[in-house]
Short mmCIF file of C-alpha atoms in Angstrom, two decimals:
data_model
loop_
_atom_site.label_atom_id
_atom_site.label_comp_id
_atom_site.label_asym_id
_atom_site.label_seq_id
_atom_site.Cartn_x
_atom_site.Cartn_y
_atom_site.Cartn_z
CA MET A 1138 -72.74 -26.65 -16.32
CA ASN A 1139 -73.87 -27.78 -12.92
CA LEU A 1140 -77.63 -28.16 -12.57
CA GLY A 1141 -77.47 -29.40 -8.98
CA LEU A 1142 -78.17 -32.98 -10.05
CA THR A 1143 -76.54 -35.64 -7.95
CA PHE A 1144 -76.29 -39.30 -8.88
CA GLU A 1145 -79.16 -40.14 -6.53
CA LYS A 1146 -81.43 -37.54 -8.11
CA VAL A 1147 -80.66 -38.85 -11.59
CA LEU A 1148 -81.52 -42.40 -10.44
CA VAL A 1149 -84.85 -41.22 -9.01
CA ILE A 1150 -85.67 -39.35 -12.24
CA ALA A 1151 -84.75 -42.43 -14.30
CA ALA A 1152 -86.90 -44.69 -12.10
CA VAL A 1153 -89.90 -42.35 -12.36
CA ALA A 1154 -89.42 -42.04 -16.13
CA ALA A 1155 -89.18 -45.85 -16.49
CA PHE A 1156 -92.35 -46.25 -14.47
CA LEU A 1157 -94.27 -43.61 -16.44
CA ILE A 1158 -93.06 -44.64 -19.89
CA GLY A 1159 -93.32 -48.36 -19.33
CA PRO A 1160 -91.03 -51.21 -20.30
CA GLU A 1161 -92.33 -51.44 -23.88
CA ARG A 1162 -91.47 -47.86 -24.92
CA LEU A 1163 -88.43 -47.33 -22.66
CA PRO A 1164 -85.75 -48.52 -25.19
CA ARG A 1165 -87.13 -46.24 -27.91
CA TYR A 1166 -87.16 -43.19 -25.57
CA ALA A 1167 -83.65 -44.00 -24.28
CA GLU A 1168 -82.42 -44.08 -27.87
CA MET A 1169 -84.11 -40.74 -28.59
CA LEU A 1170 -82.51 -39.22 -25.48
CA ALA A 1171 -79.08 -40.51 -26.52
CA ARG A 1172 -79.53 -38.97 -29.99
CA LEU A 1173 -80.57 -35.66 -28.44
CA VAL A 1174 -77.54 -35.59 -26.15
CA ARG A 1175 -75.23 -36.48 -29.04
CA ARG A 1176 -76.73 -33.71 -31.21
CA ALA A 1177 -76.39 -31.15 -28.41
CA ARG A 1178 -72.75 -32.14 -27.86
CA ASP A 1179 -72.00 -31.90 -31.60
CA PHE A 1180 -73.71 -28.50 -31.76
CA ALA A 1181 -71.65 -27.18 -28.83
CA GLN A 1182 -68.39 -28.50 -30.34
CA GLY A 1183 -69.28 -26.99 -33.72
CA ALA A 1184 -70.00 -23.63 -32.16
CA GLN A 1185 -66.71 -23.75 -30.26
CA SER A 1186 -64.75 -24.61 -33.40
CA ARG A 1187 -66.42 -21.77 -35.35
CA VAL A 1188 -65.55 -19.29 -32.60
CA ARG A 1189 -62.00 -20.63 -32.52
CA GLU A 1190 -61.71 -20.18 -36.32
CA GLU A 1191 -63.07 -16.63 -36.25
CA MET A 1192 -61.01 -15.47 -33.27
CA GLY A 1193 -57.80 -17.13 -34.40
CA PRO A 1194 -54.93 -17.39 -31.92
CA GLU A 1195 -56.65 -14.95 -29.53
CA PHE A 1196 -59.11 -17.71 -28.60
CA ASP A 1197 -56.53 -19.49 -26.44
CA GLU A 1198 -55.54 -16.23 -24.71
CA VAL A 1199 -59.04 -15.48 -23.39
CA ASP A 1200 -59.63 -16.34 -19.73
CA TRP A 1201 -63.06 -17.98 -20.11
CA ARG A 1202 -63.49 -18.47 -16.35
CA LYS A 1203 -63.47 -14.70 -15.94
CA LEU A 1204 -66.49 -14.48 -18.30
CA ASP A 1205 -68.53 -17.10 -16.43
CA PRO A 1206 -71.83 -15.42 -15.40
CA ARG A 1207 -72.05 -17.54 -12.25
CA GLN A 1208 -69.12 -15.67 -10.76
CA TYR A 1209 -70.86 -12.28 -10.91
CA ASP A 1210 -72.06 -11.14 -7.52
CA PRO A 1211 -73.69 -7.69 -7.71
CA ARG A 1212 -72.60 -6.85 -4.16
CA ARG A 1213 -68.97 -7.65 -4.97
CA ILE A 1214 -69.08 -5.68 -8.22
CA ILE A 1215 -70.46 -2.61 -6.46
CA ARG A 1216 -67.98 -2.92 -3.60
CA GLU A 1217 -65.06 -3.17 -6.06
CA ALA A 1218 -66.36 -0.21 -8.06
CA LEU A 1219 -66.65 1.91 -4.93
CA LEU A 1220 -63.19 0.95 -3.68
CA GLU A 1221 -61.72 1.46 -7.14
CA ASP A 1222 -62.40 5.20 -6.98
CA GLU A 1223 -59.27 6.38 -5.22
CA THR A 1224 -59.72 10.09 -5.94
CA PRO A 1225 -60.85 11.74 -2.73
CA ALA A 1226 -64.18 13.47 -2.79
CA PRO A 1227 -63.95 17.25 -2.62
CA ALA A 1228 -64.33 18.61 0.89
CA PRO A 1229 -67.60 20.40 1.53
CA ASN A 1230 -67.37 24.16 1.42
CA PRO A 1231 -67.41 25.43 5.01
CA THR A 1232 -68.76 28.84 3.93
CA VAL A 1233 -72.51 28.88 4.32
CA ILE A 1234 -74.31 31.17 1.96
CA ALA A 1235 -77.71 32.32 3.15
CA PRO A 1236 -80.45 32.63 0.57
CA PRO A 1237 -81.30 36.18 -0.42
CA ARG A 1238 -84.06 37.82 1.57
CA PRO A 1239 -86.87 39.63 -0.20
CA SER A 1240 -86.47 43.36 0.02
CA GLY A 1241 -90.16 44.27 0.26
CA PRO A 1242 -92.86 43.43 2.75
CA MET A 1243 -93.84 39.78 2.91
CA ILE A 1244 -97.26 39.20 1.45
CA ARG A 1245 -99.12 36.32 2.98
CA HIS A 1246 -102.04 34.86 1.09
CA THR A 1247 -104.87 33.30 2.94
CA PHE A 1248 -107.18 31.32 0.75
CA THR A 1249 -110.75 30.48 1.65
CA ALA A 1250 -113.63 28.80 -0.07
CA GLU A 1251 -114.70 32.20 -1.46
CA THR A 1252 -111.16 33.11 -2.66
CA PRO A 1253 -109.45 29.90 -3.81
CA PRO A 1254 -105.85 29.93 -5.04
CA PRO A 1255 -105.34 30.63 -8.72
CA PHE A 1256 -105.77 27.61 -10.99
CA ASP A 1257 -104.33 27.20 -14.47
CA ALA A 1258 -106.48 24.73 -16.38
CA GLU A 1259 -103.93 24.49 -19.22
CA ALA A 1260 -101.09 23.53 -16.89
CA THR A 1261 -102.66 20.31 -15.70
#
């Protein structure tokens, strides 16, 4: 896993930590950090061995790089999904159907302050 740490950045962090912790406590904290790193490495190796045991021979067949979340680019995924659909879209129907016209006279309502539009108190 790449955290963007270069050797120079690690040296600066170590120098700041040495300055803040002090020379008296620095060996104890370095030992604690080494133990933490060792435990994390053992935990990761144990998890990998358990997965290998449970999956059996299929474990070696899996392309783990393909499952790396850093490779997922939403724009690329959408572009591939859109290009994947090779079935052509149906052509729009050239026949235009007009909506039916009312057969009676058009009634236009004009509402005023004296005659407001109907209001259904239960609908709101």
